CSV table of C-alpha atoms in Angstrom, one decimal:
chain,number,residue,atom,x,y,z
A,1,MET,CA,9.4,-155.0,108.4
A,2,ASN,CA,12.2,-155.0,111.0
A,3,THR,CA,12.1,-152.9,114.2
A,4,GLN,CA,14.7,-150.4,113.0
A,5,LYS,CA,12.8,-149.5,109.8
A,6,ARG,CA,9.5,-149.2,111.8
A,7,GLN,CA,11.1,-146.9,114.3
A,8,GLU,CA,12.5,-144.7,111.5
A,9,ILE,CA,9.0,-144.4,109.9
A,10,ILE,CA,7.5,-143.6,113.3
A,11,LYS,CA,10.0,-140.9,113.9
A,12,LEU,CA,9.2,-139.5,110.4
A,13,ILE,CA,5.4,-139.5,111.1
A,14,LYS,CA,5.9,-137.9,114.6
A,15,ARG,CA,8.0,-135.2,113.0
A,16,GLU,CA,5.5,-134.4,110.2
A,17,VAL,CA,2.2,-134.9,112.0
A,18,VAL,CA,2.2,-132.3,114.8
A,19,PRO,CA,-0.2,-129.8,116.4
A,20,ALA,CA,-0.4,-126.3,115.0
A,21,LEU,CA,-2.5,-123.3,116.1
A,22,GLY,CA,-3.8,-121.4,113.1
A,23,CYS,CA,-2.4,-121.5,109.6
A,24,THR,CA,1.2,-122.8,109.6
A,25,GLU,CA,2.6,-120.0,107.4
A,26,PRO,CA,1.7,-117.0,109.6
A,27,ALA,CA,2.5,-119.1,112.6
A,28,ALA,CA,6.0,-119.8,111.3
A,29,VAL,CA,6.4,-116.1,110.6
A,30,ALA,CA,5.3,-115.3,114.2
A,31,LEU,CA,7.7,-118.0,115.5
A,32,CYS,CA,10.6,-116.4,113.6
A,33,VAL,CA,9.6,-112.9,115.0
A,34,ALA,CA,9.4,-114.3,118.5
A,35,LYS,CA,12.8,-115.9,118.3
A,36,ALA,CA,14.4,-112.6,116.9
A,37,LYS,CA,12.6,-110.7,119.8
A,38,GLU,CA,14.0,-113.1,122.4
A,39,ILE,CA,17.5,-112.6,121.0
A,40,LEU,CA,17.1,-108.9,121.1
A,41,GLY,CA,15.9,-109.1,124.7
A,42,ASP,CA,13.1,-106.5,124.4
A,43,ILE,CA,10.1,-105.6,122.3
A,44,PRO,CA,11.5,-104.4,119.0
A,45,GLU,CA,11.2,-100.8,117.9
A,46,THR,CA,11.0,-102.0,114.3
A,47,ILE,CA,10.6,-105.3,112.5
A,48,ASN,CA,11.6,-106.0,109.0
A,49,VAL,CA,10.3,-109.3,107.5
A,50,GLY,CA,11.4,-110.8,104.2
A,51,LEU,CA,9.4,-113.8,102.8
A,52,SER,CA,9.7,-116.1,99.8
A,53,GLY,CA,6.8,-115.9,97.4
A,54,ASN,CA,5.1,-119.1,98.6
A,55,MET,CA,5.2,-118.0,102.2
A,56,LEU,CA,3.7,-114.6,101.3
A,57,LYS,CA,1.0,-116.3,99.2
A,58,ASN,CA,0.0,-118.6,102.0
A,59,ALA,CA,0.0,-116.0,104.8
A,60,MET,CA,-1.9,-113.1,103.2
A,61,GLY,CA,-5.5,-114.0,103.5
A,62,VAL,CA,-5.9,-116.3,106.5
A,63,GLY,CA,-7.5,-115.6,109.9
A,64,ILE,CA,-5.1,-115.4,112.9
A,65,PRO,CA,-6.5,-117.3,115.9
A,66,GLY,CA,-8.0,-115.3,118.7
A,67,THR,CA,-7.7,-111.9,116.9
A,68,GLY,CA,-10.7,-111.6,114.5
A,69,MET,CA,-8.1,-110.3,112.0
A,70,ILE,CA,-6.6,-111.5,108.8
A,71,GLY,CA,-3.0,-111.6,107.5
A,72,LEU,CA,0.6,-111.1,108.5
A,73,PRO,CA,0.8,-107.7,110.3
A,74,ILE,CA,-1.2,-108.9,113.4
A,75,ALA,CA,0.7,-112.2,113.4
A,76,ILE,CA,4.0,-110.3,113.3
A,77,ALA,CA,3.0,-107.8,116.0
A,78,LEU,CA,1.8,-110.6,118.4
A,79,GLY,CA,4.9,-112.6,117.7
A,80,ALA,CA,6.8,-109.7,119.1
A,81,LEU,CA,4.5,-108.9,121.9
A,82,ILE,CA,3.5,-112.4,123.3
A,83,GLY,CA,5.2,-115.0,121.1
A,84,LYS,CA,7.3,-117.7,122.8
A,85,SER,CA,9.5,-119.7,120.5
A,86,GLU,CA,9.4,-122.7,122.8
A,87,TYR,CA,5.8,-123.2,121.7
A,88,GLY,CA,6.8,-123.9,118.1
A,89,LEU,CA,3.8,-123.5,115.8
A,90,GLU,CA,1.5,-122.8,118.8
A,91,VAL,CA,3.6,-119.7,119.3
A,92,LEU,CA,0.5,-117.4,119.7
A,93,LYS,CA,-1.5,-119.6,122.0
A,94,GLU,CA,-1.4,-117.0,124.9
A,95,VAL,CA,-3.2,-114.3,122.8
A,96,SER,CA,-5.7,-112.2,124.7
A,97,PRO,CA,-8.1,-109.3,123.7
A,98,GLU,CA,-5.8,-106.9,125.5
A,99,LYS,CA,-2.7,-108.1,123.5
A,100,VAL,CA,-4.7,-107.9,120.3
A,101,ASP,CA,-5.4,-104.2,121.1
A,102,GLU,CA,-1.7,-103.7,121.7
A,103,GLY,CA,-0.9,-105.4,118.4
A,104,LYS,CA,-3.3,-103.1,116.6
A,105,ASN,CA,-1.5,-100.1,118.1
A,106,TYR,CA,1.9,-101.6,117.2
A,107,ILE,CA,0.7,-101.9,113.6
A,108,SER,CA,-0.7,-98.4,113.5
A,109,GLU,CA,2.7,-97.0,114.5
A,110,ASP,CA,4.1,-98.3,111.2
A,111,ARG,CA,6.8,-100.3,112.9
A,112,ILE,CA,6.4,-103.4,110.7
A,113,LYS,CA,7.8,-103.7,107.1
A,114,ILE,CA,7.1,-106.8,104.9
A,115,ARG,CA,8.9,-107.5,101.7
A,116,HIS,CA,8.9,-110.2,99.0
A,117,ILE,CA,12.3,-111.8,98.5
A,118,ASN,CA,12.3,-112.6,94.8
A,119,ASP,CA,15.4,-114.7,94.9
A,120,ALA,CA,14.9,-116.4,98.2
A,121,PRO,CA,17.2,-119.5,98.6
A,122,SER,CA,14.2,-121.7,99.5
A,123,ILE,CA,10.5,-121.9,98.6
A,124,LEU,CA,9.9,-121.8,102.3
A,125,TYR,CA,12.0,-118.9,103.6
A,126,ILE,CA,11.5,-116.3,106.4
A,127,GLU,CA,14.0,-113.7,107.4
A,128,VAL,CA,13.3,-111.4,110.4
A,129,GLU,CA,15.4,-108.4,111.5
A,130,CYS,CA,14.6,-106.5,114.7
A,131,LYS,CA,16.0,-103.3,116.1
A,132,ASP,CA,15.5,-101.5,119.4
A,133,THR,CA,15.8,-97.9,120.3
A,134,ASP,CA,19.4,-98.2,121.4
A,135,GLY,CA,20.6,-99.4,118.0
A,136,HIS,CA,20.9,-103.1,118.9
A,137,SER,CA,19.7,-105.6,116.3
A,138,SER,CA,18.8,-109.2,116.0
A,139,LYS,CA,18.1,-111.6,113.1
A,140,ALA,CA,16.4,-115.0,112.8
A,141,VAL,CA,16.0,-117.1,109.6
A,142,ILE,CA,13.7,-120.1,109.0
A,143,SER,CA,14.2,-122.2,105.9
A,144,ASP,CA,12.9,-125.4,104.3
A,145,THR,CA,10.6,-126.4,107.1
A,146,HIS,CA,8.3,-124.3,109.2
A,147,THR,CA,10.3,-124.5,112.4
A,148,ASN,CA,13.9,-124.9,111.1
A,149,PHE,CA,16.1,-122.0,112.2
A,150,ILE,CA,19.2,-121.8,110.0
A,151,CYS,CA,20.6,-118.5,111.2
A,152,LEU,CA,20.5,-116.5,114.4
A,153,GLU,CA,22.4,-113.2,115.0
A,154,LYS,CA,22.7,-110.5,117.5
A,155,ASP,CA,24.3,-107.2,116.6
A,156,GLY,CA,25.7,-108.9,113.5
A,157,GLU,CA,27.4,-111.7,115.4
A,158,LYS,CA,26.2,-115.2,114.5
A,159,LEU,CA,24.9,-117.3,117.4
A,160,GLU,CA,24.6,-121.1,117.7
A,161,VAL,CA,21.5,-122.3,116.0
A,162,SER,CA,19.5,-123.9,118.8
A,163,SER,CA,15.8,-123.5,119.8
A,164,LYS,CA,13.4,-125.2,122.1
A,165,GLY,CA,10.6,-124.1,119.8
A,166,GLY,CA,12.0,-125.3,116.5
A,167,GLU,CA,14.0,-128.1,115.0
A,168,LEU,CA,17.7,-128.0,115.3
A,169,GLN,CA,19.5,-127.6,112.0
A,170,GLU,CA,22.1,-130.1,113.1
A,171,GLU,CA,19.4,-132.7,113.9
A,172,ASN,CA,17.8,-132.1,110.5
A,173,GLN,CA,21.0,-132.8,108.8
A,174,LYS,CA,21.6,-136.0,110.7
A,175,PHE,CA,18.0,-137.3,110.2
A,176,GLN,CA,17.7,-139.1,106.9
A,177,ASP,CA,14.1,-139.7,105.7
A,178,PRO,CA,13.5,-143.4,105.4
A,179,PHE,CA,12.8,-144.7,101.9
A,180,LEU,CA,9.1,-144.8,101.1
A,181,ASP,CA,7.0,-146.2,98.3
A,182,MET,CA,3.4,-147.3,98.4
A,183,ALA,CA,4.4,-150.9,99.2
A,184,THR,CA,6.4,-149.7,102.2
A,185,VAL,CA,3.6,-147.4,103.4
A,186,TYR,CA,1.0,-150.3,103.1
A,187,GLU,CA,3.3,-152.8,104.9
A,188,PHE,CA,4.0,-150.4,107.8
A,189,ALA,CA,0.4,-149.4,108.3
A,190,THR,CA,-1.0,-152.9,108.2
A,191,THR,CA,1.7,-154.8,110.2
A,192,ALA,CA,3.1,-152.4,112.8
A,193,PRO,CA,2.1,-153.3,116.3
A,194,TYR,CA,-1.0,-151.3,117.4
A,195,GLU,CA,0.8,-149.9,120.4
A,196,GLU,CA,3.4,-148.3,118.1
A,197,ILE,CA,0.9,-146.5,116.0
A,198,GLU,CA,-1.9,-145.7,118.5
A,199,PHE,CA,-0.5,-142.2,118.8
A,200,ILE,CA,-2.0,-141.3,115.4
A,201,LEU,CA,-5.4,-141.3,117.0
A,202,GLU,CA,-4.6,-137.9,118.5
A,203,SER,CA,-5.0,-136.5,115.0
A,204,ARG,CA,-8.6,-137.7,115.2
A,205,ASN,CA,-9.1,-136.0,118.6
A,206,LEU,CA,-7.7,-132.6,117.6
A,207,ASN,CA,-9.2,-132.3,114.2
A,208,LYS,CA,-12.6,-133.6,115.2
A,209,ALA,CA,-12.7,-131.0,118.0
A,210,ALA,CA,-12.0,-128.3,115.4
A,211,ALA,CA,-14.8,-129.7,113.2
A,212,GLU,CA,-17.3,-129.8,116.1
A,213,LEU,CA,-16.5,-126.2,117.0
A,214,ALA,CA,-17.3,-125.0,113.4
A,215,LEU,CA,-20.4,-127.2,113.1
A,216,HIS,CA,-21.9,-125.4,116.1
A,217,SER,CA,-20.6,-122.0,115.3
A,218,LYS,CA,-19.8,-119.9,112.2
A,219,TYR,CA,-16.3,-119.6,110.9
A,220,GLY,CA,-15.0,-118.7,107.5
A,221,HIS,CA,-17.6,-119.5,104.8
A,222,SER,CA,-19.3,-122.0,107.1
A,223,LEU,CA,-19.3,-124.7,104.5
A,224,GLY,CA,-19.3,-127.5,107.1
A,225,HIS,CA,-22.2,-125.9,109.0
A,226,THR,CA,-24.2,-125.3,105.8
A,227,MET,CA,-23.7,-128.9,104.6
A,228,LYS,CA,-24.8,-130.3,108.0
A,229,THR,CA,-27.9,-128.0,108.3
A,230,LYS,CA,-29.0,-127.5,104.8
A,231,GLY,CA,-27.2,-130.1,102.7
A,232,LYS,CA,-29.4,-133.1,103.5
A,233,SER,CA,-32.0,-132.1,100.9
A,234,LEU,CA,-29.4,-132.3,98.2
A,235,PHE,CA,-26.8,-134.8,99.5
A,236,GLY,CA,-28.9,-136.9,101.8
A,237,ASP,CA,-27.8,-138.3,105.2
A,238,SER,CA,-24.9,-140.1,103.6
A,239,ALA,CA,-21.3,-141.0,104.1
A,240,LEU,CA,-20.4,-138.4,101.4
A,241,SER,CA,-22.3,-135.6,103.2
A,242,HIS,CA,-20.8,-136.6,106.5
A,243,ILE,CA,-17.3,-136.6,105.1
A,244,ILE,CA,-17.7,-133.2,103.4
A,245,SER,CA,-19.3,-131.5,106.3
A,246,ASN,CA,-16.9,-132.8,109.0
A,247,THR,CA,-13.8,-132.1,106.9
A,248,SER,CA,-14.8,-128.7,105.6
A,249,ALA,CA,-15.9,-127.7,109.1
A,250,ALA,CA,-12.5,-128.3,110.6
A,251,CYS,CA,-11.0,-126.2,107.7
A,252,ASP,CA,-13.6,-123.4,108.3
A,253,ALA,CA,-12.5,-123.2,111.9
A,254,ARG,CA,-8.8,-123.1,111.1
A,255,MET,CA,-9.0,-120.7,108.2
A,256,GLY,CA,-11.5,-118.5,110.1
A,257,GLY,CA,-9.1,-117.9,113.0
A,258,ALA,CA,-10.5,-120.2,115.7
A,259,GLN,CA,-8.2,-120.4,118.7
A,260,ILE,CA,-8.0,-124.2,118.6
A,261,PRO,CA,-5.1,-126.4,117.5
A,262,VAL,CA,-5.3,-128.9,114.6
A,263,MET,CA,-3.0,-131.8,113.7
A,264,SER,CA,-1.0,-130.8,110.7
A,265,ASN,CA,0.7,-133.0,108.1
A,266,SER,CA,4.0,-132.0,106.3
A,267,GLY,CA,3.7,-128.4,107.6
A,268,SER,CA,0.1,-127.8,106.7
A,269,GLY,CA,-2.9,-127.8,109.0
A,270,ASN,CA,-5.3,-128.2,106.1
A,271,GLN,CA,-3.4,-131.2,104.8
A,272,GLY,CA,-3.6,-132.7,108.3
A,273,ILE,CA,-7.4,-132.1,108.4
A,274,CYS,CA,-7.8,-133.5,104.9
A,275,ALA,CA,-5.8,-136.6,105.7
A,276,THR,CA,-7.7,-137.1,109.0
A,277,MET,CA,-11.4,-136.2,108.9
A,278,PRO,CA,-12.6,-138.2,105.8
A,279,VAL,CA,-11.1,-141.3,107.4
A,280,VAL,CA,-12.5,-140.5,110.8
A,281,SER,CA,-16.0,-139.7,109.5
A,282,TYR,CA,-16.2,-142.9,107.4
A,283,ALA,CA,-14.9,-145.0,110.3
A,284,GLU,CA,-17.6,-143.6,112.6
A,285,ASP,CA,-20.3,-144.4,110.0
A,286,ILE,CA,-19.2,-148.0,109.8
A,287,GLU,CA,-18.4,-148.2,113.5
A,288,ALA,CA,-14.8,-149.3,112.9
A,289,ASP,CA,-12.7,-150.2,116.0
A,290,GLU,CA,-9.7,-148.2,117.2
A,291,ASN,CA,-7.1,-150.5,115.8
A,292,THR,CA,-8.7,-150.4,112.3
A,293,LEU,CA,-9.1,-146.6,112.5
A,294,ALA,CA,-5.5,-146.2,113.6
A,295,ARG,CA,-4.2,-148.2,110.6
A,296,ALA,CA,-6.4,-146.3,108.2
A,297,LEU,CA,-5.1,-143.0,109.6
A,298,ILE,CA,-1.5,-144.2,109.3
A,299,LEU,CA,-2.2,-145.1,105.7
A,300,SER,CA,-3.6,-141.7,105.0
A,301,HIS,CA,-1.0,-139.6,106.8
A,302,LEU,CA,2.0,-141.6,105.6
A,303,THR,CA,0.8,-141.7,102.0
A,304,SER,CA,0.5,-137.9,102.2
A,305,ILE,CA,4.0,-137.6,103.7
A,306,TYR,CA,5.4,-139.9,100.9
A,307,ILE,CA,3.9,-137.7,98.2
A,308,LYS,CA,5.1,-134.5,99.8
A,309,GLN,CA,8.7,-135.9,100.0
A,310,SER,CA,9.0,-135.4,96.2
A,311,LEU,CA,6.6,-132.5,95.8
A,312,GLY,CA,8.1,-130.2,98.4
A,313,ARG,CA,6.7,-128.2,101.3
A,314,LEU,CA,5.1,-125.5,99.3
A,315,SER,CA,4.1,-125.5,95.6
A,316,ALA,CA,1.5,-124.3,93.1
A,317,LEU,CA,-0.3,-127.6,93.6
A,318,CYS,CA,-3.1,-127.4,96.2
A,319,GLY,CA,-2.2,-129.6,99.3
A,320,CYS,CA,-5.7,-131.1,99.3
A,321,VAL,CA,-4.7,-133.0,96.1
A,322,VAL,CA,-2.0,-134.8,98.2
A,323,ALA,CA,-3.9,-135.2,101.5
A,324,SER,CA,-7.2,-136.4,99.9
A,325,THR,CA,-5.2,-139.0,98.0
A,326,GLY,CA,-4.0,-140.2,101.4
A,327,ALA,CA,-7.5,-140.1,102.7
A,328,SER,CA,-8.7,-142.2,99.7
A,329,SER,CA,-6.1,-144.9,100.7
A,330,GLY,CA,-7.4,-144.9,104.3
A,331,ILE,CA,-11.0,-145.1,103.2
A,332,VAL,CA,-10.2,-148.1,100.9
A,333,TYR,CA,-8.7,-149.9,103.9
A,334,LEU,CA,-11.8,-149.2,106.0
A,335,MET,CA,-13.9,-150.7,103.1
A,336,GLY,CA,-11.9,-153.9,103.4
A,337,GLY,CA,-9.5,-153.3,100.5
A,338,GLY,CA,-5.9,-154.4,100.2
A,339,TYR,CA,-2.8,-153.1,98.5
A,340,GLU,CA,-4.1,-153.5,94.9
A,341,GLU,CA,-7.3,-151.6,95.7
A,342,ILE,CA,-5.3,-148.8,97.5
A,343,CYS,CA,-3.0,-148.4,94.4
A,344,SER,CA,-6.1,-148.2,92.2
A,345,ALA,CA,-7.6,-145.5,94.4
A,346,VAL,CA,-4.3,-143.5,94.3
A,347,LYS,CA,-4.2,-143.7,90.5
A,348,ASN,CA,-7.9,-142.7,90.3
A,349,MET,CA,-7.2,-139.6,92.4
A,350,ILE,CA,-4.2,-138.6,90.3
A,351,ALA,CA,-6.2,-139.0,87.2
A,352,ASN,CA,-8.9,-136.6,88.5
A,353,ILE,CA,-7.7,-133.6,90.5
A,354,THR,CA,-4.1,-133.2,89.4
A,355,GLY,CA,-3.6,-129.5,88.6
A,356,MET,CA,-5.7,-127.9,91.2
A,357,ILE,CA,-3.9,-124.6,92.0
A,358,CYS,CA,-2.9,-123.3,95.4
A,359,ASP,CA,-3.8,-119.6,95.6
A,360,GLY,CA,-2.9,-119.2,99.3
A,361,ALA,CA,-4.4,-120.2,102.6
A,362,LYS,CA,-7.8,-118.6,103.1
A,363,PRO,CA,-11.4,-119.4,104.2
A,364,SER,CA,-12.3,-120.7,100.7
A,365,CYS,CA,-9.8,-123.5,101.2
A,366,SER,CA,-12.8,-125.5,102.6
A,367,LEU,CA,-14.3,-125.5,99.1
A,368,LYS,CA,-11.2,-127.0,97.6
A,369,ILE,CA,-11.0,-129.5,100.4
A,370,SER,CA,-14.6,-130.6,99.8
A,371,SER,CA,-13.8,-131.3,96.2
A,372,GLY,CA,-10.8,-133.3,97.2
A,373,VAL,CA,-12.5,-135.5,99.8
A,374,GLY,CA,-15.6,-136.0,97.6
A,375,THR,CA,-13.2,-137.3,94.9
A,376,ALA,CA,-11.5,-139.5,97.6
A,377,LEU,CA,-14.7,-141.3,98.3
A,378,MET,CA,-15.5,-141.7,94.7
A,379,SER,CA,-12.0,-143.0,93.9
A,380,ALA,CA,-12.2,-145.5,96.7
A,381,MET,CA,-15.6,-146.7,95.6
A,382,LEU,CA,-14.3,-147.3,92.1
A,383,ALA,CA,-11.2,-149.1,93.4
A,384,MET,CA,-13.4,-151.5,95.5
A,385,ASP,CA,-15.4,-152.2,92.3
A,386,ASN,CA,-12.1,-153.2,90.5
A,387,LYS,CA,-12.2,-150.0,88.4
A,388,CYS,CA,-8.9,-148.2,87.9
A,389,VAL,CA,-7.7,-145.6,85.4
A,390,THR,CA,-5.3,-147.3,83.0
A,391,GLN,CA,-1.9,-146.6,81.6
A,392,ALA,CA,-3.5,-145.7,78.3
A,393,GLU,CA,-5.1,-142.6,80.0
A,394,GLY,CA,-3.3,-139.4,80.6
A,395,ILE,CA,-0.4,-139.2,83.2
A,396,ILE,CA,-1.3,-142.6,84.8
A,397,CYS,CA,1.2,-145.5,84.7
A,398,ASP,CA,0.7,-149.1,85.6
A,399,ASP,CA,3.2,-148.5,88.4
A,400,VAL,CA,1.6,-146.5,91.2
A,401,ASP,CA,4.9,-144.9,92.4
A,402,GLN,CA,5.6,-143.7,88.9
A,403,SER,CA,2.1,-142.2,88.8
A,404,ILE,CA,2.8,-140.4,92.0
A,405,HIS,CA,6.0,-139.0,90.7
A,406,ASN,CA,4.3,-137.8,87.6
A,407,LEU,CA,1.9,-135.9,89.8
A,408,THR,CA,4.7,-134.3,91.9
A,409,SER,CA,6.8,-133.5,88.8
A,410,ILE,CA,3.8,-131.5,87.5
A,411,GLY,CA,3.4,-129.7,90.8
A,412,ARG,CA,7.1,-129.1,91.4
A,413,GLU,CA,8.3,-128.2,88.0
A,414,ALA,CA,5.6,-127.6,85.4
A,415,MET,CA,3.5,-125.3,87.6
A,416,GLN,CA,6.3,-122.9,88.6
A,417,ALA,CA,5.0,-120.3,86.1
A,418,THR,CA,1.5,-120.8,87.4
A,419,ASP,CA,2.8,-120.1,90.9
A,420,ARG,CA,4.4,-116.9,89.9
A,421,LEU,CA,1.3,-115.7,88.1
A,422,VAL,CA,-0.9,-116.6,91.0
A,423,LEU,CA,1.3,-114.5,93.4
A,424,HIS,CA,1.4,-111.6,90.9
A,425,ILE,CA,-2.4,-111.6,90.7
A,426,MET,CA,-2.8,-111.8,94.5
A,427,THR,CA,-0.4,-109.0,95.2
A,428,ASN,CA,-1.7,-106.6,92.5
A,429,LYS,CA,-5.4,-106.7,93.1
């Protein structure tokens, strides 16, 4: 692979694998509020937030770091009170107990309105309008990706779209994603100079820290902690139990509102955790060196990015289906497998957990992640034993890339009605 193509892929990974504090959906909403507040120049008297269905679904039931609270109102209030757009998806990292109390008061004064935009122009769409007591107004709009501002206004006058805390719309338009298929993903991960991909080890550092926090404390449903302390009698002291406990623990911390960043993938912290921790856990069990771990992590993260390119940022398909497929690729590499075995693992994954629904970001995401990463290890094990689901079975094709596109077509197109019904159920309970 030539240097230019490698640099394009590295740029793509660095754009898609980034730190995030808390769930990326409420963080993106808080970011949009912070930007609108900065344009207004003062704490808003009122905030009107419009969201696409998928944004609303993914922000309703998740813990907000450092607050002990769940959902959008506190994220919006803190975005107005302390948010700084220059921090991007770590917009709320300066939260304090005093500011949480201020946020609670702000909410109690009925200054925040949240509405569902049925005909939003993008699956990922946030529109924030702020007003002050003197009648001045501001507006900020994020679309397509979690930090991509497409519209900024003050008193109805459009401003230049530019933000330290978010991507520039102009840069997004100029940057063309490099072509990816599984062969390209594998070639890059296995041949790129180590010094060019060493940066991916930071995903290990951040996500492992989140896991360690939840393994020694109780967040969310404490699945990771429970697996580590009580699961040995059922699962043993095995690679599977280590993978499930480490991965679900990081998710417990993130969904439970721990004030600690994780490394995300394609706009999702849970996807970043799911693409990272199974690979890290297995690598530690076999005492893999840093070079080998870095290549396995690149395989996992870049496979996930590749699948998300055709699936889209948000969908009715649970992100753990995507990220655990990436993780299975990385585990196969750690087991000594090559391209054929990795393709087999990917097809085994698609044959198994395609169709798992996303019903929003929430503490029980750790349960879905545990299903995904358990399947990742099983699929890798079968692949290394030369076992692969065949073209005669279900949606699998001999061609791995076609199998991937079958998966993403189901998630992107066939599950749209499912997505609408899930949102209806969630908003009418």
